């Protein structure tokens, strides 16, 4: 009698047809295995003893007396494969989550870095200007002194220099004041050069007259006339001598101030940078330095409208003895500046000096007339105008 398959009954043995007596079919199962989707779980069985062979008995023994699971349609996967597929899908999701987490960390790091950079960019002006905050009264006085320099007369300039010196003493870190003070000193030196040029031109004119009188001997009193001209020449030369000394002394103080301005701090406000560059460009132009034109061009790039850069180019053209083509170009720039700003009298005086250098006294006289009419305190313009008129009257 066959061993029972389960507690509920028995099923037919799995013995291939025609192999009932095969010796390899004899085995002793140790336990029943519950297969999925069976109607009921298999009952645990005890190991069976080998039984005597019978003609109808299976050679495989009771170990193979187990039913096969019912076959599923081909379109469905067994639960084991479905479970494996589900586990594989969860792994893929975990990998995706891990990648998304890494990307999120990278994006978060970039956002933090961008925030730091933005904070640094916004905080830089505060850091740069940490020592530049000046009292409102000091700023107002500085602006008033700088505005008075536009009149270009000696009394107004002297007053501006006194105000700027007091501000520089009270506020040593106010480098814009020091730069404007250097500008005022440079304008003083430029006026001394202009006065020296005027006297030198006057001396040259007297020498020509002496030559004409002594050569012609046309009048009976030519000798006394020549002696008078020699007296004028000596008087003119006596005026020129203290100018040389004054220019040398003022240059010493100005050079020391410019050395201080060149030692610029690492960071400073943009207005301080522009004022420093303005002082350096004008100083280089008046002294005829080789880098004067380069500094004037740098100044032009930071100015809202070309103003002091044009004045610097004109000063350099006069101090360096530029050729006629350069003098013409600079004269045109000054003309455009005068049309833009009629109360910047430096542009008028420089234009008159250039016109005299080019042998155009009529243009010089017109420009000087306008300066004297608008600013009667401009003594240099008065002296230049008087000399131009005297030159017109001389034979």
Short mmCIF file of C-alpha atoms in Angstrom, two decimals:
data_model
loop_
_atom_site.label_atom_id
_atom_site.label_comp_id
_atom_site.label_asym_id
_atom_site.label_seq_id
_atom_site.Cartn_x
_atom_site.Cartn_y
_atom_site.Cartn_z
CA UNK A 1 0.00 0.00 0.00
CA UNK A 2 1.35 3.43 -0.95
CA UNK A 3 2.43 5.98 1.67
CA UNK A 4 -0.06 8.80 2.10
CA UNK A 5 0.77 12.16 0.41
CA UNK A 6 -1.05 14.25 2.92
CA UNK A 7 -3.43 13.97 5.81
CA UNK A 8 -6.41 14.63 3.65
CA UNK A 9 -5.90 11.83 1.15
CA UNK A 10 -3.52 10.49 -1.45
CA UNK A 11 -2.54 11.34 -4.99
CA UNK A 12 -1.16 9.25 -7.78
CA UNK A 13 2.56 8.55 -7.70
CA UNK A 14 5.00 10.25 -10.01
CA UNK A 15 6.39 7.12 -11.71
CA UNK A 16 7.24 7.36 -15.32
CA UNK A 17 5.47 4.83 -17.34
CA UNK A 18 7.61 1.77 -18.00
CA UNK A 19 10.11 2.60 -15.21
CA UNK A 20 8.43 1.08 -12.27
CA UNK A 21 11.34 -1.24 -11.50
CA UNK A 22 14.16 1.32 -11.90
CA UNK A 23 16.55 1.14 -8.91
CA UNK A 24 17.22 4.96 -8.88
CA UNK A 25 13.58 5.52 -8.04
CA UNK A 26 14.01 4.25 -4.46
CA UNK A 27 14.48 7.14 -1.92
CA UNK A 28 13.40 8.05 1.56
CA UNK A 29 11.99 11.60 1.91
CA UNK A 30 12.59 13.37 5.16
CA UNK A 31 9.92 16.08 5.09
CA UNK A 32 7.14 17.44 3.02
CA UNK A 33 7.59 20.82 1.25
CA UNK A 34 4.72 23.21 0.81
CA UNK A 35 4.60 24.51 -2.70
CA UNK A 36 2.89 27.73 -3.57
CA UNK A 37 -0.67 27.89 -4.74
CA UNK A 38 -1.59 24.39 -3.55
CA UNK A 39 -5.01 23.81 -2.21
CA UNK A 40 -3.70 23.01 1.31
CA UNK A 41 -0.30 22.86 2.92
CA UNK A 42 1.33 19.53 2.99
CA UNK A 43 1.45 17.74 6.30
CA UNK A 44 4.80 16.94 7.83
CA UNK A 45 5.56 13.24 7.39
CA UNK A 46 8.00 10.91 9.02
CA UNK A 47 10.72 9.28 7.00
CA UNK A 48 9.39 6.19 5.35
CA UNK A 49 11.08 2.88 5.55
CA UNK A 50 12.11 1.11 2.47
CA UNK A 51 9.37 -1.25 1.45
CA UNK A 52 9.61 -4.45 -0.42
CA UNK A 53 9.36 -4.17 -4.08
CA UNK A 54 6.21 -5.19 -5.64
CA UNK A 55 5.35 -5.51 -9.23
CA UNK A 56 3.19 -2.38 -9.13
CA UNK A 57 5.34 -0.36 -6.75
CA UNK A 58 7.33 2.64 -7.87
CA UNK A 59 11.06 2.24 -7.98
CA UNK A 60 11.51 5.92 -6.97
CA UNK A 61 10.03 5.35 -3.57
CA UNK A 62 7.70 7.59 -1.61
CA UNK A 63 10.03 10.56 -1.81
CA UNK A 64 8.68 11.43 -5.24
CA UNK A 65 5.08 10.85 -4.34
CA UNK A 66 4.53 14.66 -4.42
CA UNK A 67 2.13 16.56 -6.64
CA UNK A 68 3.41 19.14 -9.07
CA UNK A 69 2.09 22.65 -8.62
CA UNK A 70 -0.65 23.69 -10.89
CA UNK A 71 0.68 25.36 -14.03
CA UNK A 72 -0.05 29.04 -14.42
CA UNK A 73 -0.90 30.68 -17.64
CA UNK A 74 2.18 31.66 -19.66
CA UNK A 75 1.27 35.32 -19.42
CA UNK A 76 1.75 35.41 -15.62
CA UNK A 77 5.00 35.12 -13.73
CA UNK A 78 5.36 32.84 -10.74
CA UNK A 79 5.22 34.58 -7.38
CA UNK A 80 8.95 33.93 -6.82
CA UNK A 81 9.87 35.84 -9.99
CA UNK A 82 7.34 38.53 -9.16
CA UNK A 83 8.99 38.94 -5.77
CA UNK A 84 12.43 39.12 -7.37
CA UNK A 85 11.19 41.64 -9.90
CA UNK A 86 9.69 43.72 -7.11
CA UNK A 87 12.93 43.60 -5.17
CA UNK A 88 14.93 44.64 -8.26
CA UNK A 89 12.55 47.54 -8.83
CA UNK A 90 13.02 48.71 -5.27
CA UNK A 91 16.78 48.61 -5.73
CA UNK A 92 16.55 50.78 -8.80
CA UNK A 93 14.40 53.25 -6.89
CA UNK A 94 16.90 53.31 -4.07
CA UNK A 95 19.71 54.04 -6.55
CA UNK A 96 17.65 56.86 -8.03
CA UNK A 97 16.95 58.29 -4.60
CA UNK A 98 20.63 58.08 -3.76
CA UNK A 99 21.51 59.94 -6.99
CA UNK A 100 18.85 62.56 -6.31
CA UNK A 101 20.20 62.99 -2.81
CA UNK A 102 23.74 63.54 -4.14
CA UNK A 103 22.47 66.05 -6.69
CA UNK A 104 20.53 67.84 -3.97
CA UNK A 105 23.67 68.09 -1.84
CA UNK A 106 25.63 69.53 -4.80
CA UNK A 107 22.90 72.06 -5.52
CA UNK A 108 22.74 72.99 -1.85
CA UNK A 109 26.50 73.52 -1.78
CA UNK A 110 26.34 75.72 -4.87
CA UNK A 111 23.55 77.75 -3.33
CA UNK A 112 25.57 78.25 -0.15
CA UNK A 113 28.61 79.29 -2.18
CA UNK A 114 26.54 81.71 -4.24
CA UNK A 115 25.13 83.17 -1.03
CA UNK A 116 28.62 83.68 0.37
CA UNK A 117 29.77 85.37 -2.84
CA UNK A 118 26.70 87.60 -2.91
CA UNK A 119 27.19 88.55 0.73
CA UNK A 120 30.83 89.37 0.03
CA UNK A 121 29.89 91.45 -3.01
CA UNK A 122 27.32 93.40 -1.03
CA UNK A 123 29.63 93.84 1.94
CA UNK A 124 32.66 94.94 -0.11
CA UNK A 125 31.59 98.61 -0.47
CA UNK A 126 31.12 98.77 3.30
CA UNK A 127 34.55 97.21 3.85
CA UNK A 128 36.14 99.46 1.23
CA UNK A 129 34.60 102.62 2.65
CA UNK A 130 35.03 101.67 6.32
CA UNK A 131 37.57 104.48 6.84
CA UNK A 132 36.08 106.86 4.28
CA UNK A 133 32.97 108.01 6.08
CA UNK A 134 33.45 111.71 6.70
CA UNK A 135 31.28 114.21 8.53
CA UNK A 136 28.79 115.98 6.34
CA UNK A 137 30.32 119.34 7.18
CA UNK A 138 33.75 118.21 6.00
CA UNK A 139 32.32 116.99 2.71
CA UNK A 140 30.47 120.27 2.22
CA UNK A 141 33.59 122.33 2.86
CA UNK A 142 35.57 120.19 0.46
CA UNK A 143 32.97 120.65 -2.27
CA UNK A 144 32.93 124.41 -1.69
CA UNK A 145 36.73 124.61 -1.97
CA UNK A 146 36.80 122.52 -5.15
CA UNK A 147 34.06 124.65 -6.69
CA UNK A 148 36.04 127.84 -6.00
CA UNK A 149 38.91 126.45 -8.09
CA UNK A 150 36.73 126.84 -11.17
CA UNK A 151 37.09 130.63 -10.97
CA UNK A 152 40.83 130.15 -11.59
CA UNK A 153 41.86 133.45 -9.97
CA UNK A 154 44.68 133.57 -7.44
CA UNK A 155 42.65 134.87 -4.43
CA UNK A 156 40.00 132.18 -4.76
CA UNK A 157 42.66 129.51 -5.20
CA UNK A 158 44.56 130.67 -2.12
CA UNK A 159 41.38 130.51 -0.07
CA UNK A 160 40.64 127.02 -1.40
CA UNK A 161 44.14 125.91 -0.44
CA UNK A 162 43.70 127.16 3.12
CA UNK A 163 40.37 125.36 3.46
CA UNK A 164 41.74 122.11 2.03
CA UNK A 165 44.81 122.23 4.27
CA UNK A 166 42.60 122.64 7.34
CA UNK A 167 40.43 119.70 6.26
CA UNK A 168 43.48 117.53 5.59
CA UNK A 169 44.78 118.29 9.08
CA UNK A 170 41.44 117.58 10.74
CA UNK A 171 40.77 114.44 8.68
CA UNK A 172 44.08 112.76 7.75
CA UNK A 173 42.31 109.78 6.13
CA UNK A 174 40.29 112.00 3.81
CA UNK A 175 42.53 111.31 0.82
CA UNK A 176 40.16 113.06 -1.58
CA UNK A 177 40.96 116.33 0.20
CA UNK A 178 44.68 115.68 -0.18
CA UNK A 179 44.20 115.00 -3.88
CA UNK A 180 42.25 118.22 -4.39
CA UNK A 181 44.92 120.09 -2.44
CA UNK A 182 47.52 118.70 -4.84
CA UNK A 183 45.36 119.90 -7.75
CA UNK A 184 45.26 123.42 -6.29
CA UNK A 185 49.03 123.47 -5.77
CA UNK A 186 49.54 122.22 -9.32
CA UNK A 187 47.36 125.02 -10.68
CA UNK A 188 49.51 127.47 -8.74
CA UNK A 189 52.66 126.07 -10.34
CA UNK A 190 50.99 126.19 -13.74
CA UNK A 191 50.16 129.89 -13.25
CA UNK A 192 53.75 130.56 -12.28
CA UNK A 193 54.85 128.87 -15.52
CA UNK A 194 52.31 130.96 -17.43
CA UNK A 195 53.61 134.16 -15.82
CA UNK A 196 57.17 133.13 -16.58
CA UNK A 197 56.22 132.44 -20.19
CA UNK A 198 54.53 135.84 -20.38
CA UNK A 199 57.64 137.61 -19.08
CA UNK A 200 59.86 135.54 -21.32
CA UNK A 201 57.72 136.50 -24.30
CA UNK A 202 57.87 140.13 -23.19
CA UNK A 203 61.65 139.92 -22.87
CA UNK A 204 61.93 138.47 -26.36
CA UNK A 205 59.77 141.28 -27.74
CA UNK A 206 61.94 143.94 -26.06
CA UNK A 207 65.07 142.37 -27.49
CA UNK A 208 63.58 142.53 -30.98
CA UNK A 209 62.76 146.20 -30.50
CA UNK A 210 66.29 146.93 -29.32
CA UNK A 211 67.69 145.24 -32.41
CA UNK A 212 65.36 147.23 -34.67
CA UNK A 213 66.24 150.58 -33.05
CA UNK A 214 69.99 150.03 -32.99
CA UNK A 215 69.99 148.73 -36.55
CA UNK A 216 67.83 151.47 -38.11
CA UNK A 217 69.11 154.48 -36.20
CA UNK A 218 66.34 156.32 -37.93
CA UNK A 219 65.66 159.02 -35.35
CA UNK A 220 68.01 161.41 -33.60
CA UNK A 221 66.96 160.00 -30.26
CA UNK A 222 67.53 156.36 -31.14
CA UNK A 223 70.24 156.05 -28.51
CA UNK A 224 68.01 157.18 -25.65
CA UNK A 225 65.25 154.94 -27.00
CA UNK A 226 67.58 151.95 -27.00
CA UNK A 227 68.67 152.74 -23.44
CA UNK A 228 65.05 152.84 -22.32
CA UNK A 229 64.42 149.48 -23.91
CA UNK A 230 67.44 148.05 -22.13
CA UNK A 231 66.00 149.30 -18.85
CA UNK A 232 62.72 147.51 -19.63
CA UNK A 233 64.61 144.37 -20.44
CA UNK A 234 66.49 144.43 -17.13
CA UNK A 235 63.25 145.05 -15.25
CA UNK A 236 61.63 142.11 -16.97
CA UNK A 237 64.53 139.84 -16.16
CA UNK A 238 64.39 140.96 -12.52
CA UNK A 239 60.74 139.85 -12.44
CA UNK A 240 61.63 136.48 -13.89
CA UNK A 241 64.30 135.65 -11.33
CA UNK A 242 62.02 135.30 -8.25
CA UNK A 243 59.60 133.26 -10.37
CA UNK A 244 62.31 130.66 -10.89
CA UNK A 245 62.88 130.47 -7.15
CA UNK A 246 59.16 130.36 -6.39
CA UNK A 247 58.57 127.58 -8.91
CA UNK A 248 61.41 125.49 -7.45
CA UNK A 249 60.16 125.89 -3.87
CA UNK A 250 56.56 125.10 -4.71
CA UNK A 251 57.68 122.08 -6.68
CA UNK A 252 59.39 120.66 -3.58
CA UNK A 253 56.22 120.81 -1.49
CA UNK A 254 54.11 119.53 -4.35
CA UNK A 255 56.47 116.63 -5.01
CA UNK A 256 56.25 115.56 -1.36
CA UNK A 257 52.46 115.68 -1.46
CA UNK A 258 52.37 113.66 -4.67
CA UNK A 259 54.53 110.97 -3.07
CA UNK A 260 51.92 110.66 -0.34
CA UNK A 261 49.16 110.37 -2.94
CA UNK A 262 51.02 107.67 -4.85
CA UNK A 263 51.08 105.48 -1.72
CA UNK A 264 47.45 104.55 -2.28
CA UNK A 265 45.70 102.16 0.14
CA UNK A 266 44.61 98.72 -1.02
CA UNK A 267 40.94 99.67 -1.14
CA UNK A 268 39.29 103.08 -1.26
CA UNK A 269 36.09 104.62 -2.61
CA UNK A 270 35.77 105.29 -6.32
CA UNK A 271 35.59 109.05 -5.73
CA UNK A 272 38.97 108.91 -3.98
CA UNK A 273 40.48 106.96 -6.87
CA UNK A 274 39.20 109.51 -9.40
CA UNK A 275 40.48 112.47 -7.35
CA UNK A 276 43.89 110.83 -6.95
CA UNK A 277 44.11 110.14 -10.68
CA UNK A 278 43.05 113.71 -11.46
CA UNK A 279 45.87 115.09 -9.28
CA UNK A 280 48.46 112.76 -10.80
CA UNK A 281 47.43 113.51 -14.39
CA UNK A 282 47.47 117.27 -13.90
CA UNK A 283 50.79 117.20 -12.04
CA UNK A 284 52.42 115.08 -14.76
CA UNK A 285 51.08 117.44 -17.45
CA UNK A 286 52.32 120.65 -15.81
CA UNK A 287 55.76 119.16 -15.10
CA UNK A 288 56.05 117.63 -18.58
CA UNK A 289 56.39 114.04 -17.31
CA UNK A 290 56.64 111.27 -19.93
CA UNK A 291 53.52 109.47 -18.60
CA UNK A 292 51.35 112.60 -18.71
CA UNK A 293 49.31 111.59 -21.74
CA UNK A 294 48.77 108.05 -20.43
CA UNK A 295 47.48 109.43 -17.12
CA UNK A 296 45.25 111.90 -18.95
CA UNK A 297 43.73 109.04 -20.92
CA UNK A 298 43.11 107.03 -17.75
CA UNK A 299 41.47 110.08 -16.23
CA UNK A 300 39.26 110.46 -19.29
CA UNK A 301 37.97 106.91 -18.79
CA UNK A 302 36.78 107.55 -15.21
CA UNK A 303 35.32 111.01 -15.76
CA UNK A 304 31.58 111.30 -16.40
CA UNK A 305 32.42 113.91 -19.04
CA UNK A 306 35.95 114.74 -20.27
CA UNK A 307 36.92 117.86 -18.30
CA UNK A 308 40.12 117.67 -16.33
CA UNK A 309 41.59 115.19 -18.77
CA UNK A 310 41.23 117.82 -21.52
CA UNK A 311 42.84 120.45 -19.28
CA UNK A 312 45.69 118.03 -18.55
CA UNK A 313 46.32 117.46 -22.26
CA UNK A 314 46.41 121.22 -22.84
CA UNK A 315 48.83 121.75 -19.96
CA UNK A 316 51.12 119.06 -21.33
CA UNK A 317 51.02 120.54 -24.84
CA UNK A 318 52.24 123.86 -23.40
CA UNK A 319 54.89 122.45 -21.05
CA UNK A 320 56.31 119.84 -23.46
CA UNK A 321 56.53 122.08 -26.54
CA UNK A 322 54.19 119.98 -28.68
CA UNK A 323 54.10 120.39 -32.47
CA UNK A 324 51.56 122.56 -34.27
CA UNK A 325 49.25 119.64 -35.14
CA UNK A 326 48.95 118.69 -31.47
CA UNK A 327 48.35 122.29 -30.49
CA UNK A 328 45.51 122.52 -33.01
CA UNK A 329 43.90 119.29 -31.77
CA UNK A 330 44.09 120.34 -28.13
CA UNK A 331 42.71 123.79 -29.00
CA UNK A 332 39.66 122.17 -30.57
CA UNK A 333 39.11 120.03 -27.46
CA UNK A 334 39.28 123.14 -25.29
CA UNK A 335 36.77 124.85 -27.57
CA UNK A 336 34.30 122.00 -27.06
CA UNK A 337 34.89 122.15 -23.31
CA UNK A 338 34.24 125.91 -23.23
CA UNK A 339 31.00 125.42 -25.12
CA UNK A 340 29.98 122.82 -22.55
CA UNK A 341 31.01 124.84 -19.45
CA UNK A 342 31.34 128.62 -19.79
CA UNK A 343 32.40 129.10 -16.17
CA UNK A 344 35.43 126.82 -16.17
CA UNK A 345 37.84 129.69 -16.76
CA UNK A 346 40.90 127.48 -16.89
CA UNK A 347 39.77 126.33 -20.32
CA UNK A 348 39.71 129.98 -21.51
CA UNK A 349 43.17 130.84 -20.14
CA UNK A 350 44.74 127.68 -21.57
CA UNK A 351 43.06 128.39 -24.90
CA UNK A 352 44.55 131.90 -24.92
CA UNK A 353 48.02 130.55 -24.12
CA UNK A 354 47.76 128.02 -26.94
CA UNK A 355 46.59 130.74 -29.34
CA UNK A 356 49.59 132.91 -28.44
CA UNK A 357 51.87 129.90 -28.90
CA UNK A 358 50.38 129.43 -32.38
CA UNK A 359 50.77 133.10 -33.27
CA UNK A 360 47.05 133.94 -33.07
CA UNK A 361 46.75 136.98 -30.77
CA UNK A 362 43.21 137.80 -31.93
CA UNK A 363 41.82 134.52 -30.60
CA UNK A 364 43.83 134.92 -27.41
CA UNK A 365 42.49 138.44 -26.88
CA UNK A 366 38.87 137.33 -27.33
CA UNK A 367 39.24 134.53 -24.82
CA UNK A 368 40.98 136.76 -22.27
CA UNK A 369 38.37 139.47 -22.69
CA UNK A 370 35.68 136.97 -21.77
CA UNK A 371 37.57 135.81 -18.69
CA UNK A 372 38.12 139.35 -17.42
CA UNK A 373 34.50 140.26 -18.07
CA UNK A 374 33.17 137.29 -16.11
CA UNK A 375 35.86 137.25 -13.39
CA UNK A 376 37.49 140.67 -12.82
CA UNK A 377 39.74 139.14 -10.11
CA UNK A 378 41.68 137.05 -12.62
CA UNK A 379 44.95 139.04 -12.59
CA UNK A 380 46.85 136.67 -14.85
CA UNK A 381 44.25 137.09 -17.58
CA UNK A 382 44.49 140.89 -17.17
CA UNK A 383 48.28 140.88 -17.53
CA UNK A 384 48.16 138.57 -20.54
CA UNK A 385 45.49 140.75 -22.15
CA UNK A 386 47.51 143.92 -21.57
CA UNK A 387 50.62 142.35 -23.06
CA UNK A 388 48.66 141.16 -26.11
CA UNK A 389 47.31 144.66 -26.69
CA UNK A 390 50.80 146.15 -26.28
CA UNK A 391 52.16 143.72 -28.81
CA UNK A 392 49.53 144.81 -31.31
CA UNK A 393 50.48 148.48 -30.90
CA UNK A 394 54.24 147.90 -31.23
CA UNK A 395 55.66 148.34 -34.76
#
